CSV table of C-alpha atoms (C1' of nucleotides) in Angstrom, one decimal:
chain,number,residue,atom,x,y,z
A,506,MET,CA,-18.0,-15.3,-15.6
A,507,ARG,CA,-15.3,-15.1,-13.0
A,508,PHE,CA,-16.5,-15.6,-9.5
A,509,SER,CA,-14.4,-12.6,-8.5
A,510,ASN,CA,-16.8,-10.6,-10.6
A,511,LEU,CA,-20.0,-12.4,-9.6
A,512,LEU,CA,-22.5,-10.9,-7.1
A,513,PHE,CA,-22.7,-14.0,-5.1
A,514,ASN,CA,-22.5,-15.0,-1.5
A,515,SER,CA,-23.3,-18.5,-0.4
A,516,LEU,CA,-24.9,-19.1,2.9
A,517,LYS,CA,-24.1,-22.1,5.0
A,518,GLU,CA,-27.3,-21.8,7.0
A,519,SER,CA,-30.8,-21.3,5.6
A,520,PRO,CA,-32.5,-18.1,6.5
A,521,LYS,CA,-35.3,-19.1,8.8
A,522,GLU,CA,-38.2,-17.9,6.7
A,523,ALA,CA,-37.5,-20.6,4.1
A,524,LYS,CA,-39.5,-23.7,4.8
A,525,ILE,CA,-39.2,-25.7,1.6
A,526,VAL,CA,-36.0,-26.9,0.0
A,527,SER,CA,-36.2,-24.9,-3.2
A,528,HIS,CA,-36.7,-21.7,-1.3
A,529,GLN,CA,-33.8,-22.5,1.1
A,530,LEU,CA,-31.5,-23.4,-1.8
A,531,MET,CA,-32.4,-20.3,-3.8
A,532,LEU,CA,-31.5,-18.1,-0.8
A,533,ARG,CA,-28.4,-20.0,0.1
A,534,SER,CA,-27.1,-19.9,-3.5
A,535,SER,CA,-27.8,-16.2,-3.9
A,536,MET,CA,-30.5,-16.7,-6.6
A,537,ILE,CA,-33.0,-14.4,-5.1
A,538,GLN,CA,-33.5,-11.9,-2.2
A,539,GLN,CA,-36.8,-11.2,-0.7
A,540,HIS,CA,-37.8,-7.6,-1.1
A,541,THR,CA,-41.1,-7.8,0.7
A,542,SER,CA,-43.7,-10.4,1.2
A,543,GLY,CA,-44.1,-12.4,-2.0
A,544,ILE,CA,-41.9,-10.0,-4.0
A,545,TYR,CA,-38.3,-10.9,-4.9
A,546,THR,CA,-35.2,-9.4,-6.5
A,547,TRP,CA,-33.6,-11.8,-8.9
A,548,LEU,CA,-29.9,-11.9,-8.3
A,549,PRO,CA,-27.5,-12.7,-11.2
A,550,LEU,CA,-27.6,-16.5,-10.7
A,551,GLY,CA,-31.4,-16.6,-10.3
A,552,PHE,CA,-31.9,-14.3,-13.3
A,553,LYS,CA,-29.7,-16.5,-15.5
A,554,VAL,CA,-31.8,-19.5,-14.6
A,555,LEU,CA,-35.0,-17.6,-15.2
A,556,LYS,CA,-33.9,-16.5,-18.6
A,557,ASN,CA,-32.9,-20.1,-19.5
A,558,ILE,CA,-36.3,-21.4,-18.6
A,559,GLU,CA,-37.9,-18.5,-20.4
A,560,GLU,CA,-35.9,-19.3,-23.6
A,561,ILE,CA,-37.1,-23.0,-23.6
A,562,VAL,CA,-40.7,-21.9,-23.1
A,563,ARG,CA,-40.3,-19.3,-25.9
A,564,SER,CA,-38.8,-21.6,-28.5
A,565,ASN,CA,-41.6,-24.1,-28.0
A,566,GLN,CA,-44.3,-21.4,-28.4
A,567,ASP,CA,-42.6,-20.2,-31.5
A,568,GLN,CA,-42.6,-23.7,-32.9
A,569,ILE,CA,-46.4,-23.8,-32.9
A,570,GLY,CA,-46.7,-20.5,-34.7
A,571,CYS,CA,-47.4,-18.5,-31.6
A,572,ASN,CA,-46.5,-14.8,-31.9
A,573,GLU,CA,-44.4,-13.3,-29.2
A,574,MET,CA,-45.3,-9.7,-28.1
A,575,LEU,CA,-45.3,-7.7,-25.0
A,576,MET,CA,-48.3,-6.3,-23.2
A,577,SER,CA,-47.9,-3.7,-20.5
A,578,THR,CA,-47.9,-4.6,-16.8
A,579,ILE,CA,-50.2,-1.7,-16.0
A,580,GLN,CA,-53.7,-1.8,-17.4
A,581,SER,CA,-56.6,0.5,-17.5
A,582,SER,CA,-59.7,-0.6,-15.6
A,583,ASP,CA,-62.0,0.1,-18.6
A,584,LEU,CA,-61.8,-3.2,-20.3
A,585,TRP,CA,-62.2,-5.1,-17.0
A,586,THR,CA,-65.4,-3.2,-16.3
A,587,LYS,CA,-66.6,-4.3,-19.7
A,588,SER,CA,-65.8,-7.9,-19.2
A,589,GLY,CA,-67.3,-7.8,-15.8
A,590,ARG,CA,-64.2,-9.0,-14.1
A,591,TYR,CA,-63.3,-5.7,-12.4
A,592,ALA,CA,-65.8,-6.4,-9.7
A,593,ASP,CA,-65.2,-10.2,-9.7
A,594,TYR,CA,-61.5,-10.2,-9.3
A,595,GLY,CA,-61.7,-8.8,-5.8
A,596,LYS,CA,-58.8,-8.0,-3.6
A,597,GLU,CA,-56.4,-10.1,-5.5
A,598,MET,CA,-56.2,-7.3,-8.0
A,599,LEU,CA,-53.8,-4.6,-7.2
A,600,ARG,CA,-55.6,-1.3,-8.0
A,601,ILE,CA,-53.8,1.9,-8.6
A,602,LYS,CA,-54.9,5.5,-9.3
A,603,ASP,CA,-52.8,7.8,-11.4
A,604,ARG,CA,-52.5,11.6,-10.8
A,605,HIS,CA,-55.7,12.2,-12.8
A,606,ASP,CA,-57.6,9.8,-10.6
A,607,ASN,CA,-57.9,7.3,-13.4
A,608,GLU,CA,-58.3,3.8,-12.2
A,609,LEU,CA,-55.4,1.5,-13.2
A,610,LEU,CA,-54.4,-2.0,-12.2
A,611,TYR,CA,-51.3,-4.1,-12.3
A,612,GLY,CA,-52.3,-6.9,-14.6
A,613,PRO,CA,-53.0,-10.3,-13.1
A,614,THR,CA,-53.7,-11.7,-16.5
A,615,ASN,CA,-54.3,-10.4,-20.0
A,616,GLU,CA,-57.5,-11.8,-21.6
A,617,GLU,CA,-59.1,-8.3,-21.7
A,618,VAL,CA,-56.2,-6.5,-23.2
A,619,ILE,CA,-55.5,-9.1,-25.9
A,620,THR,CA,-59.1,-9.5,-26.9
A,621,ASP,CA,-59.4,-5.8,-27.3
A,622,LEU,CA,-56.1,-5.7,-29.3
A,623,PHE,CA,-57.2,-8.6,-31.5
A,624,SER,CA,-60.5,-7.0,-32.4
A,625,ASN,CA,-58.6,-4.0,-33.8
A,626,TYR,CA,-56.2,-6.0,-35.9
A,627,VAL,CA,-58.2,-8.9,-37.3
A,628,ASN,CA,-61.5,-8.2,-39.0
A,629,SER,CA,-61.9,-11.3,-41.2
A,630,TYR,CA,-62.2,-15.0,-40.8
A,631,LYS,CA,-59.2,-15.1,-43.1
A,632,GLY,CA,-57.1,-13.8,-40.2
A,633,LEU,CA,-57.9,-16.8,-38.1
A,634,PRO,CA,-56.6,-18.7,-36.3
A,635,LYS,CA,-54.1,-16.5,-34.5
A,636,TYR,CA,-52.0,-17.4,-31.5
A,637,VAL,CA,-50.1,-14.8,-29.5
A,638,TYR,CA,-48.2,-14.9,-26.2
A,639,HIS,CA,-46.0,-12.8,-24.0
A,640,ILE,CA,-43.7,-13.5,-21.1
A,641,GLN,CA,-44.4,-10.7,-18.6
A,642,TRP,CA,-44.6,-10.0,-14.9
A,643,LYS,CA,-47.9,-10.3,-13.3
A,644,PHE,CA,-49.2,-9.3,-9.9
A,645,ARG,CA,-51.8,-11.1,-7.8
A,646,ASP,CA,-52.2,-9.9,-4.3
A,647,GLU,CA,-52.3,-13.3,-2.8
A,648,ILE,CA,-53.8,-13.6,0.7
A,649,ARG,CA,-50.8,-15.5,1.8
A,650,PRO,CA,-47.7,-15.6,-0.3
A,651,ARG,CA,-45.4,-18.5,0.6
A,652,PHE,CA,-42.5,-20.8,-0.3
A,653,GLY,CA,-40.5,-18.1,-2.0
A,654,VAL,CA,-41.1,-17.7,-5.7
A,655,MET,CA,-43.3,-20.8,-5.7
A,656,ARG,CA,-46.2,-18.6,-4.6
A,657,GLY,CA,-45.1,-15.0,-4.9
A,658,ARG,CA,-47.4,-12.1,-5.5
A,659,GLU,CA,-45.3,-10.8,-8.3
A,660,PHE,CA,-44.4,-13.6,-10.8
A,661,LEU,CA,-43.2,-14.1,-14.3
A,662,MET,CA,-45.7,-15.9,-16.5
A,663,LYS,CA,-45.9,-17.0,-20.1
A,664,ASP,CA,-49.5,-16.5,-21.2
A,665,ALA,CA,-50.7,-17.3,-24.6
A,666,TYR,CA,-54.1,-16.6,-26.2
A,667,SER,CA,-55.7,-18.2,-29.2
A,668,PHE,CA,-58.4,-17.1,-31.5
A,669,ASP,CA,-60.3,-19.5,-33.7
A,670,LEU,CA,-63.4,-19.4,-35.9
A,671,ASP,CA,-65.4,-22.0,-34.2
A,672,HIS,CA,-65.5,-24.3,-31.2
A,673,ASP,CA,-64.1,-27.4,-33.1
A,674,LYS,CA,-61.1,-25.4,-34.3
A,675,ALA,CA,-60.6,-24.0,-30.9
A,676,VAL,CA,-60.5,-27.5,-29.5
A,677,LYS,CA,-57.9,-28.5,-32.0
A,678,THR,CA,-55.8,-25.5,-31.0
A,679,TYR,CA,-56.3,-26.5,-27.4
A,680,GLN,CA,-54.8,-29.9,-28.2
A,681,THR,CA,-51.9,-28.3,-30.0
A,682,PHE,CA,-51.0,-26.2,-26.9
A,683,PHE,CA,-51.5,-29.3,-24.7
A,684,MET,CA,-49.0,-31.3,-26.6
A,685,CYS,CA,-46.7,-28.3,-26.9
A,686,TYR,CA,-46.7,-28.0,-23.1
A,687,LEU,CA,-45.7,-31.7,-22.7
A,688,LYS,CA,-42.8,-31.1,-25.0
A,689,THR,CA,-41.8,-27.8,-23.3
A,690,PHE,CA,-41.8,-29.5,-19.9
A,691,LYS,CA,-39.8,-32.4,-21.2
A,692,GLU,CA,-37.1,-30.1,-22.4
A,693,LEU,CA,-37.1,-28.6,-18.9
A,694,GLY,CA,-36.4,-32.1,-17.6
A,695,LEU,CA,-39.9,-32.5,-16.2
A,696,GLN,CA,-42.8,-34.8,-16.8
A,697,PRO,CA,-45.9,-33.2,-15.5
A,698,ILE,CA,-49.2,-34.9,-15.0
A,699,PRO,CA,-52.1,-33.3,-17.0
A,700,VAL,CA,-55.0,-33.0,-14.6
A,701,LYS,CA,-58.5,-32.2,-15.7
A,702,ALA,CA,-59.3,-29.0,-13.9
A,703,ALA,CA,-62.3,-27.0,-12.8
A,704,THR,CA,-62.5,-24.0,-15.1
A,705,GLY,CA,-63.0,-21.6,-12.2
A,706,ALA,CA,-63.0,-17.9,-12.7
A,707,ILE,CA,-61.7,-18.0,-16.2
A,708,GLY,CA,-64.5,-20.2,-17.3
A,709,GLY,CA,-65.0,-22.5,-20.3
A,710,ASP,CA,-65.6,-26.1,-21.0
A,711,LEU,CA,-62.1,-27.6,-21.3
A,712,SER,CA,-59.2,-27.1,-18.9
A,713,HIS,CA,-56.1,-28.9,-17.8
A,714,GLU,CA,-53.5,-28.2,-15.1
A,715,PHE,CA,-50.0,-29.5,-15.5
A,716,GLN,CA,-48.7,-30.7,-12.2
A,717,ILE,CA,-45.2,-31.7,-11.2
A,718,LEU,CA,-45.1,-34.3,-8.5
A,719,ALA,CA,-43.5,-33.1,-5.4
A,720,LYS,CA,-43.9,-33.8,-1.7
A,721,THR,CA,-44.1,-30.1,-1.1
A,722,GLY,CA,-46.8,-29.6,-3.7
A,723,GLU,CA,-49.7,-27.5,-2.8
A,724,SER,CA,-52.5,-29.6,-4.1
A,725,GLU,CA,-53.4,-33.2,-3.8
A,726,LEU,CA,-54.0,-35.2,-7.0
A,727,ALA,CA,-54.8,-38.7,-8.0
A,728,TYR,CA,-53.6,-40.2,-11.3
A,729,ASP,CA,-53.2,-43.3,-13.4
A,730,PRO,CA,-49.5,-44.3,-12.8
A,731,GLU,CA,-49.1,-44.7,-16.6
A,732,LEU,CA,-49.2,-41.0,-16.8
A,733,VAL,CA,-45.8,-41.0,-15.2
A,734,SER,CA,-44.2,-44.2,-16.5
A,735,GLN,CA,-44.8,-43.6,-20.1
A,736,ASP,CA,-43.6,-41.1,-22.6
A,737,LEU,CA,-46.7,-39.0,-23.2
A,738,LEU,CA,-45.2,-37.3,-26.2
A,739,GLU,CA,-45.6,-40.6,-28.1
A,740,LYS,CA,-49.3,-40.7,-27.3
A,741,SER,CA,-52.2,-38.7,-28.7
A,742,PHE,CA,-54.2,-36.1,-26.8
A,743,ASP,CA,-57.1,-38.5,-26.7
A,744,GLU,CA,-55.0,-41.3,-25.3
A,745,ILE,CA,-53.5,-39.1,-22.6
A,746,THR,CA,-56.7,-37.5,-21.5
A,747,SER,CA,-58.5,-40.8,-21.4
A,748,MET,CA,-56.2,-41.8,-18.5
A,749,TYR,CA,-57.5,-41.0,-15.1
A,750,SER,CA,-56.3,-37.8,-13.3
A,751,ALA,CA,-58.1,-35.6,-10.8
A,752,SER,CA,-57.2,-32.9,-8.3
A,753,ASP,CA,-58.4,-32.2,-4.8
A,754,GLU,CA,-62.1,-32.5,-4.2
A,755,MET,CA,-62.6,-34.1,-7.7
A,756,ILE,CA,-60.7,-37.2,-6.6
A,757,ASP,CA,-62.8,-40.3,-6.8
A,758,LYS,CA,-61.6,-42.4,-3.8
A,759,SER,CA,-63.3,-45.5,-5.0
A,760,LYS,CA,-61.1,-45.7,-8.1
A,761,SER,CA,-58.6,-48.6,-8.0
A,762,ASN,CA,-55.1,-48.6,-9.6
A,763,VAL,CA,-54.8,-44.9,-8.9
A,764,VAL,CA,-51.9,-43.2,-7.2
A,765,ILE,CA,-52.4,-40.3,-4.8
A,766,GLY,CA,-49.7,-37.6,-4.7
A,767,ARG,CA,-49.0,-34.0,-4.3
A,768,GLY,CA,-48.3,-31.6,-7.2
A,769,ILE,CA,-46.9,-28.2,-8.1
A,770,GLU,CA,-49.0,-26.6,-10.7
A,771,VAL,CA,-46.7,-25.2,-13.4
A,772,GLY,CA,-49.1,-24.7,-16.2
A,773,HIS,CA,-52.8,-24.3,-16.8
A,774,ILE,CA,-54.7,-24.2,-20.1
A,775,PHE,CA,-58.2,-23.1,-20.8
A,776,ASN,CA,-60.6,-23.3,-23.7
A,777,PHE,CA,-63.3,-20.7,-22.8
A,778,GLY,CA,-65.0,-20.0,-26.1
A,779,THR,CA,-66.6,-16.5,-26.3
A,780,LYS,CA,-66.5,-15.6,-22.7
A,781,TYR,CA,-64.4,-12.5,-23.3
A,782,SER,CA,-64.8,-11.9,-27.0
A,783,GLU,CA,-68.5,-11.5,-26.6
A,784,PRO,CA,-68.7,-8.8,-23.8
A,785,LEU,CA,-65.7,-7.0,-25.4
A,786,GLU,CA,-67.5,-7.0,-28.8
A,787,CYS,CA,-64.7,-8.7,-30.6
A,788,TYR,CA,-65.8,-10.2,-33.9
A,789,VAL,CA,-64.7,-11.0,-37.4
A,790,LEU,CA,-66.7,-11.3,-40.6
A,791,ASN,CA,-67.2,-14.8,-41.9
A,792,ASN,CA,-67.3,-16.0,-45.5
A,793,GLU,CA,-70.9,-14.8,-45.7
A,794,GLY,CA,-70.0,-11.3,-44.5
A,795,LYS,CA,-71.7,-11.9,-41.2
A,796,LYS,CA,-70.2,-11.0,-37.8
A,797,VAL,CA,-69.0,-14.0,-35.8
A,798,THR,CA,-67.4,-14.1,-32.4
A,799,PRO,CA,-64.0,-15.8,-32.2
A,800,TYR,CA,-63.5,-18.8,-29.9
A,801,MET,CA,-60.7,-18.2,-27.5
A,802,GLY,CA,-58.3,-20.1,-25.2
A,803,SER,CA,-55.6,-19.1,-22.8
A,804,TYR,CA,-52.5,-21.0,-21.8
A,805,GLY,CA,-50.3,-20.2,-18.9
A,806,ILE,CA,-46.9,-21.4,-17.7
A,807,GLY,CA,-45.5,-20.1,-14.4
A,808,VAL,CA,-42.0,-19.3,-15.4
A,809,SER,CA,-40.7,-18.0,-12.1
A,810,ARG,CA,-42.5,-20.8,-10.3
A,811,LEU,CA,-40.7,-23.3,-12.5
A,812,THR,CA,-37.3,-22.3,-11.1
A,813,ALA,CA,-38.5,-23.5,-7.7
A,814,ALA,CA,-40.3,-26.5,-9.1
A,815,ILE,CA,-37.2,-27.7,-11.0
A,816,ILE,CA,-35.2,-27.4,-7.8
A,817,GLU,CA,-37.8,-29.4,-5.9
A,818,ALA,CA,-37.3,-32.1,-8.6
A,819,PHE,CA,-33.5,-31.9,-8.8
A,820,HIS,CA,-31.6,-31.5,-5.6
A,821,ASP,CA,-29.8,-33.4,-2.9
A,822,ASP,CA,-28.4,-32.6,0.5
A,823,LYS,CA,-25.5,-30.7,-1.1
A,824,GLY,CA,-27.6,-28.4,-3.2
A,825,ILE,CA,-29.2,-28.0,-6.5
A,826,LYS,CA,-28.6,-30.3,-9.5
A,827,TRP,CA,-29.5,-28.2,-12.5
A,828,PRO,CA,-30.3,-29.8,-15.9
A,829,PHE,CA,-27.6,-28.7,-18.3
A,830,ASN,CA,-29.7,-26.4,-20.4
A,831,ILE,CA,-31.1,-24.6,-17.3
A,832,SER,CA,-28.0,-24.2,-15.2
A,833,PRO,CA,-26.7,-20.7,-14.8
A,834,PHE,CA,-23.3,-22.0,-15.7
A,835,LYS,CA,-22.5,-25.2,-17.6
A,836,ILE,CA,-18.9,-25.9,-16.4
A,837,ASN,CA,-17.2,-24.4,-13.4
A,838,ILE,CA,-13.5,-24.3,-13.6
A,839,ILE,CA,-11.8,-24.5,-10.3
A,840,SER,CA,-8.1,-24.2,-9.5
A,841,SER,CA,-7.2,-26.1,-6.4
A,842,ASN,CA,-4.7,-23.4,-5.4
A,843,ASP,CA,-3.1,-20.3,-6.7
A,844,LYS,CA,-0.3,-22.2,-8.4
A,845,PHE,CA,-2.7,-23.2,-11.2
A,846,ILE,CA,-4.6,-20.0,-11.5
A,847,ASP,CA,-3.0,-19.0,-14.8
A,848,ILE,CA,-3.5,-22.3,-16.4
A,849,ALA,CA,-7.1,-22.3,-15.2
A,850,GLY,CA,-7.5,-18.8,-16.6
A,851,GLU,CA,-6.3,-19.9,-20.0
A,852,LEU,CA,-8.6,-22.9,-20.0
A,853,TYR,CA,-11.5,-20.6,-19.1
A,854,ASP,CA,-10.7,-18.4,-22.0
A,855,THR,CA,-10.5,-21.4,-24.4
A,856,LEU,CA,-13.7,-23.1,-23.2
A,857,SER,CA,-15.6,-19.8,-23.2
A,858,LYS,CA,-15.1,-19.7,-27.0
A,859,LYS,CA,-16.7,-23.2,-27.3
A,860,TYR,CA,-19.5,-23.0,-24.7
A,861,ILE,CA,-21.6,-20.2,-23.5
A,862,ASN,CA,-21.8,-19.6,-19.8
A,863,ILE,CA,-18.7,-21.1,-18.3
A,864,SER,CA,-17.7,-20.0,-14.9
A,865,PHE,CA,-14.3,-19.8,-13.3
A,866,ASP,CA,-14.0,-19.8,-9.6
A,867,ASP,CA,-10.8,-17.7,-9.3
A,868,ARG,CA,-11.4,-16.8,-5.6
A,869,ASP,CA,-8.6,-17.3,-3.2
A,870,LEU,CA,-10.4,-20.0,-1.2
A,871,SER,CA,-9.7,-23.6,-0.3
A,872,LEU,CA,-10.6,-26.2,-2.8
A,873,GLY,CA,-13.2,-27.7,-0.5
A,874,ARG,CA,-15.0,-24.4,-0.2
A,875,LYS,CA,-15.0,-23.9,-4.0
A,876,ILE,CA,-16.4,-27.4,-4.6
A,877,LYS,CA,-19.1,-26.9,-2.0
A,878,ASP,CA,-20.2,-23.7,-3.7
A,879,SER,CA,-20.2,-25.4,-7.1
A,880,GLU,CA,-22.4,-28.2,-5.7
A,881,LEU,CA,-24.7,-25.7,-3.9
A,882,ILE,CA,-25.2,-23.7,-7.0
A,883,GLY,CA,-25.8,-26.9,-8.9
A,884,ILE,CA,-23.4,-26.4,-11.9
A,885,PRO,CA,-23.6,-29.7,-13.8
A,886,TRP,CA,-19.8,-30.0,-14.3
A,887,SER,CA,-16.8,-29.0,-12.2
A,888,LEU,CA,-13.5,-29.0,-13.8
A,889,ILE,CA,-10.6,-29.1,-11.3
A,890,ILE,CA,-7.1,-28.2,-12.0
A,891,GLY,CA,-4.9,-29.3,-9.2
A,892,LYS,CA,-2.6,-32.0,-8.1
A,893,ASN,CA,-3.6,-34.4,-10.9
A,894,PHE,CA,-2.5,-31.7,-13.4
A,895,ASP,CA,0.7,-31.3,-11.5
A,896,GLU,CA,1.4,-35.0,-11.4
A,897,LYS,CA,-0.1,-36.4,-14.5
A,898,ASN,CA,-1.1,-33.5,-16.7
A,899,GLU,CA,-4.7,-34.5,-16.1
A,900,PHE,CA,-7.9,-32.5,-15.5
A,901,GLU,CA,-10.5,-33.7,-13.2
A,902,VAL,CA,-14.1,-33.5,-14.3
A,903,ILE,CA,-16.8,-34.1,-11.8
A,904,ASN,CA,-20.4,-34.7,-12.7
A,905,ARG,CA,-22.7,-32.9,-10.2
A,906,SER,CA,-25.6,-35.3,-10.6
A,907,SER,CA,-23.9,-38.6,-10.3
A,908,GLY,CA,-20.8,-37.6,-8.5
A,909,GLU,CA,-18.8,-39.4,-11.2
A,910,LYS,CA,-15.2,-38.3,-11.7
A,911,PHE,CA,-13.3,-38.4,-14.9
A,912,PHE,CA,-9.6,-37.8,-15.3
A,913,VAL,CA,-8.8,-36.5,-18.8
A,914,ASN,CA,-5.8,-35.0,-20.6
A,915,LYS,CA,-6.0,-32.0,-22.7
A,916,GLN,CA,-7.0,-33.8,-25.9
A,917,GLU,CA,-9.7,-35.8,-24.2
A,918,LEU,CA,-11.0,-32.6,-22.6
A,919,GLU,CA,-11.6,-31.1,-26.0
A,920,ASN,CA,-13.8,-33.9,-27.0
A,921,PHE,CA,-15.6,-34.3,-23.7
A,922,GLN,CA,-19.3,-34.5,-24.0
A,923,PHE,CA,-20.4,-31.9,-21.4
A,924,GLU,CA,-23.9,-31.6,-22.9
A,925,GLN,CA,-24.7,-35.2,-22.1
A,926,TYR,CA,-26.0,-34.4,-18.7
A,927,THR,CA,-29.2,-35.3,-17.1
A,928,PRO,CA,-29.8,-35.1,-13.4
B,1104,C,C1',-59.5,-12.5,6.9
B,1105,G,C1',-59.4,-16.1,11.4
B,1106,G,C1',-55.8,-18.7,14.5
B,1107,G,C1',-50.6,-19.2,16.1
B,1108,G,C1',-45.4,-17.4,16.2
B,1109,A,C1',-41.2,-14.0,15.5
B,1110,G,C1',-38.5,-9.1,14.9
B,1111,U,C1',-31.2,-8.4,18.9
B,1112,A,C1',-24.3,-8.2,14.0
B,1113,G,C1',-24.6,-10.2,6.7
B,1114,C,C1',-26.8,-15.4,8.4
B,1115,U,C1',-28.4,-18.8,12.6
B,1116,C,C1',-29.6,-17.7,17.5
B,1117,A,C1',-28.8,-16.6,23.2
B,1118,G,C1',-30.1,-12.7,26.6
B,1119,U,C1',-36.5,-10.7,28.0
B,1120,C,C1',-39.6,-14.5,32.9
B,1121,U,C1',-36.5,-11.6,37.6
B,1122,G,C1',-34.8,-3.8,34.4
B,1123,G,C1',-28.4,-2.3,35.8
B,1124,U,C1',-21.8,-1.5,30.5
B,1125,A,C1',-24.8,-5.7,23.9
B,1126,G,C1',-23.4,-11.6,23.6
B,1127,A,C1',-22.0,-16.5,20.9
B,1128,G,C1',-21.3,-19.4,16.5
B,1129,U,C1',-20.8,-18.5,11.5
B,1130,G,C1',-19.6,-15.0,7.8
B,1131,U,C1',-16.6,-10.3,6.7
B,1132,C,C1',-11.7,-7.5,7.0
B,1133,U,C1',-6.0,-7.6,8.1
B,1134,G,C1',-1.5,-10.4,8.8
B,1135,C,C1',1.1,-15.0,8.9
B,1136,U,C1',0.9,-20.3,8.0
B,1137,U,C1',-1.9,-23.2,4.6
B,1138,U,C1',-4.2,-25.2,-0.2
B,1139,G,C1',-7.8,-32.3,-2.6
B,1140,G,C1',-13.8,-31.6,0.4
B,1141,G,C1',-16.9,-25.3,3.9
B,1142,A,C1',-8.3,-24.9,6.8
B,1143,G,C1',-5.1,-23.1,11.4
B,1144,C,C1',-3.3,-19.1,14.6
B,1145,A,C1',-3.4,-14.0,15.9
B,1146,G,C1',-5.9,-9.4,15.6
B,1147,A,C1',-10.1,-6.2,13.9
B,1148,A,C1',-14.6,-4.1,12.3
B,1149,A,C1',-19.6,-4.8,12.7
B,1150,G,C1',-26.1,-4.0,16.2
B,1151,U,C1',-30.0,3.7,17.4
B,1152,C,C1',-32.0,-4.7,20.2
B,1153,G,C1',-38.4,-3.2,14.1
B,1154,C,C1',-40.7,1.8,15.0
B,1155,A,C1',-43.3,5.4,18.3
B,1156,G,C1',-44.8,6.7,23.0
B,1157,G,C1',-45.0,5.6,28.3
B,1158,U,C1',-43.3,3.8,33.4
B,1159,U,C1',-38.4,4.2,35.9
B,1160,C,C1',-32.5,7.2,38.5
B,1161,G,C1',-31.9,3.5,34.6
B,1162,A,C1',-35.5,-0.3,29.4
B,1163,A,C1',-33.4,-5.3,24.4
B,1164,U,C1',-36.0,-6.6,29.1
B,1165,C,C1',-42.1,-3.8,32.0
B,1166,C,C1',-46.8,-1.1,29.8
B,1167,U,C1',-49.5,1.0,25.4
B,1168,G,C1',-49.8,1.6,20.3
B,1169,U,C1',-47.9,0.6,15.6
B,1170,C,C1',-45.3,-1.6,11.4
B,1171,U,C1',-43.1,-5.8,9.2
B,1172,C,C1',-42.1,-11.0,8.5
B,1173,C,C1',-43.2,-16.3,9.1
B,1174,C,C1',-46.4,-20.6,10.0
B,1175,C,C1',-51.7,-23.2,9.8
B,1176,G,C1',-56.5,-22.6,7.1
B,1177,A,C1',-60.1,-20.7,2.8
B,1178,C,C1',-58.1,-18.6,-3.1
B,1179,C,C1',-54.5,-19.2,-7.2
B,1180,A,C1',-49.4,-19.8,-12.6
RNA sequence: CGGGGAGUAGCUCAGUCUGGUAGAGUGUCUGCUUUGGGAGCAGAAAGUCGCAGGUUCGAAUCCUGUCUCCCCGACCA
């Protein structure tokens, strides 16, 4: 993408409504624009990031045999009345009436819809287990939206649902998703702390929140420091969950060797048994031909929230520092002045064949301004063609994260390991 | 929903107390000079002062109503 074609306008000052750094940087770098309280338009840069995160989440779901599908945003109230949640959900649910006066709602979650769908498609224990997910916009009419997309009313969520024959199998499934989540977050550059959670409105006997440590996190948590210092992917579910972690009121202050911090909840998983399958009359026939009710679980990841959470984790006073695979652009080509614009353009064409998502700042602006924008947006690499090219035929490559500079000739540039980037 | 604050140019904000021609910085546009870290000079465009009503000769400013946004709390991916 050439900057001359990009819908982008960096702001030097933060709009005053933004209180936390991720919100400020998202506004300053033209990632989002607020439409109304808690509802945002995703501008080109923000949308690219959102899709990159979505893709990482998607590939990890696919790896555990989870089926991607797409359920509607608008739902009928019928199923919710059946499950008993139409009344329970209260004002957080956005209720709508169509022209026939039918009661509809903008889905805040999908347990009802998927349970109903499942009961129509799977009738035998042989069809179990089944995992399905979708990545879809949700709406919860929060009392007080805040912090930009961190707590919006409209948000993009990956929600998966599992169906198992019995409780033990459902627990195994739960563990599979648990480990899948750790891997997903690691690919996003994050190491969240799995916190035992109260099961709340969704109910069930087993639930974990995945919290990213951040000063601006909304909830307090206490945890065993080993949950942060060790690679959890090398441990088993039992080893991990035997370490101490607790949130808010569940924190045991008498515990020693425990760290108190604040966290951003980026994922939440539940094992809730037959809480929905039973009232919605979802069953399969077992090997004796008898009706049994599947055991279910649901598994959420806040995709739009993750954009903000990742910025909270990776930024400095100059702007965002995107991990390579999340960044809207991987390499930003900058010509220091118009003299090099053609050479820069050729380089852009060449590199575009090798990498996806290269950008070329072809605007007629001073070098300083272009570098500032590149830093603000958080592009992992800037590639400058300027005086060093003139004098020594060298390109200058700057790493956003470390600030390191490399001077390379054309041959070296071709072999340069741009992917080796971690903030 | 309770408590607090704010709506004036794209953005940040002054002006409101004490009514009298709508302001600054930044950004935008044009021209020239520039071009290695948000360049310089000159010029220009840009706001029904959130909306509605009222008081007044006259309202951004005073009064009434209303809408929206933000912050603190209880709920949540």
